Amino acid sequence: MNVHSLQQPRGETRASARRDAAHFIGGAFTQGTTGKSWENFSPVDGTLIGRVPEGGRAEVDAAVTAARAALNGPWGRMTVTQRTDLLGAVADEINRRFDEFLEAECLDTGKPASLASHIDIPRGAANFKMFTDVVKTIGTECFETPTPDGTGALNYALRRPRGVIGVISPWNLPLLLMTWKVGPALALGNTVVVKPSEETPLTATLLGEVMNTVGIPAGVYNVVHGLGPDSAGEFLTQHPGVNGITFTGETRTGEAIMRQAAHGIRPVSFELGGKNAALVFADADLDKAIEGTMRSVFANCGQVCLGTERVYVERPIFETFVARLKAGAESLRYGRPEDPATGIGPLISKEHQGKVLSYYAKAVTEGATVVTGGGVPELPADLSGGSWVQPTIWVGAKDDAAIIREEIFGPCCHIRPFDTEEEAIRLANDTPYGLAAAVWTENLSRAHRVASKMDVGICWVNSWFLRDLRTAFGGAKASGIGREGGVHSLEFYTEITNVCVKL
Ligand code: NAD
Ligand code: 6OD
């Protein structure tokens, strides 16, 4: 990549450096009609990145109308091969413009380019390729049914696109999580209207250029920027022309969207919050457990829904584990995205920094011991306008403390000792959430036994965030509704019509 293209002007905003976002509706970029917009600030240093137009009901309506027209028009008429060839070209074009996507993602999020170039952008492309493979190979069921007259009947299933899909996505892995929904939706013949997070508008906008370049028909992929309540997010999820809503974000937002989706009985697919546990047994390979837990706690500055915020460590190795994770946390280097030595970036925004710091303060008032971190780092003046926090580790909190019960979404974890396998399982499952868990042990039987008892959608053994896109992804309990990935995406993105033929 061109590392210089990631440099932000320090303390000023040059007009040439500004990156304004735009809606993408019916194949054209527009600033919309509301006259409203907001400023997008860099999480790294607080400088202005650009302006983002706020869509209103008119923009949402225009996008849904364009999506419906494409569904009933050129997109709906394509063969599966024509459609999947085009989506393969989308993936290729993202890879061809890799550096531009990387720059845009790092500008919006402040995350290290070393991370985004390994995860966010390659997965953004892979999310289009993988689902074309699924769609090309999937069949449907057929039953031969006996009838009293002896001639029988044939029942077979037809899978058809659900229609216009509303996609509401978050800011932590913006391109990855948005395309994780747009990829299968389009591969299965739907059209989409995306409302990206207000914090991260750039890659969704850039993807519009890619769609036009490769010849995706106008209206298949639409983007309307805006906020949630009383703005584009709410207007999209309330729109009667939207046939299904797929959402990734906070559990509380999911509750609001579910209420909005109730009008017209629209189905939802939800990937929500987590309060994920890691269970580290005394027989674990400690080097691997430390390396994996370092990533699961601190990667993306802790802003990963699958991230670990509760670590349970078997007592004989507790002190050693705490000391080693502390050393790892203290070795992480703050820095700009383009610096290859940067180990940790800022949080997404000043608002989120305030939320995370409120938990740092609450941890102390509730009696936890701070092992490391707990505040804002001292940084050079050129970074002081950013939303930085220290990687933080606590011990000694009560099991009902806020830092144990509530999702913080920051670079922090609490570590607690346990004495028996049963106790570890009970503690890990003692949460309203059920997204992910990581189990660290070299004992094969224990690994399978414990994994089968985790009340979660995804349980890793001796790894974390190791993804095979064919597998079911989603959360149990308050962490979600439904599963996406591989053939599981068919559940939400298609409707089945059963055809019963009396022979
Ligand atoms: P958020 O819920 O605040 O916002 C997500 C999106 O919802 C944004 O685009 C926002 O504008 C929109 N929104 C907000 N209110 C709305 C409303 N009433 N109607 C329609 N849209 C509305 O989430 P966030 O802060 O962007 O992301 C962080 C959260 O997302 C964390 O809780 C994290 O755990 C969760 N998350 C979950 C997964 C997963 O796969 N389970 C993945 C990533 C993030
Ligand atoms: O890997 C994925 O498919 C996925 N949805 C990851 C989610 C990460 C949450 O922050």
PDB file of C-alpha atoms in Angstrom, residues 92 201 326 395 423:
ATOM      1  CA  ASP A  92     -11.841  -8.876  -7.812  1.00  0.00           C
ATOM      2  CA  PRO A 201     -19.372   5.957   5.997  1.00  0.00           C
ATOM      3  CA  LYS A 326      -0.035  -7.689  31.751  1.00  0.00           C
ATOM      4  CA  VAL A 395      -8.682  -8.828  38.899  1.00  0.00           C
ATOM      5  CA  GLU A 423     -17.172 -23.899  38.141  1.00  0.00           C
TER       6      GLU A 423
END
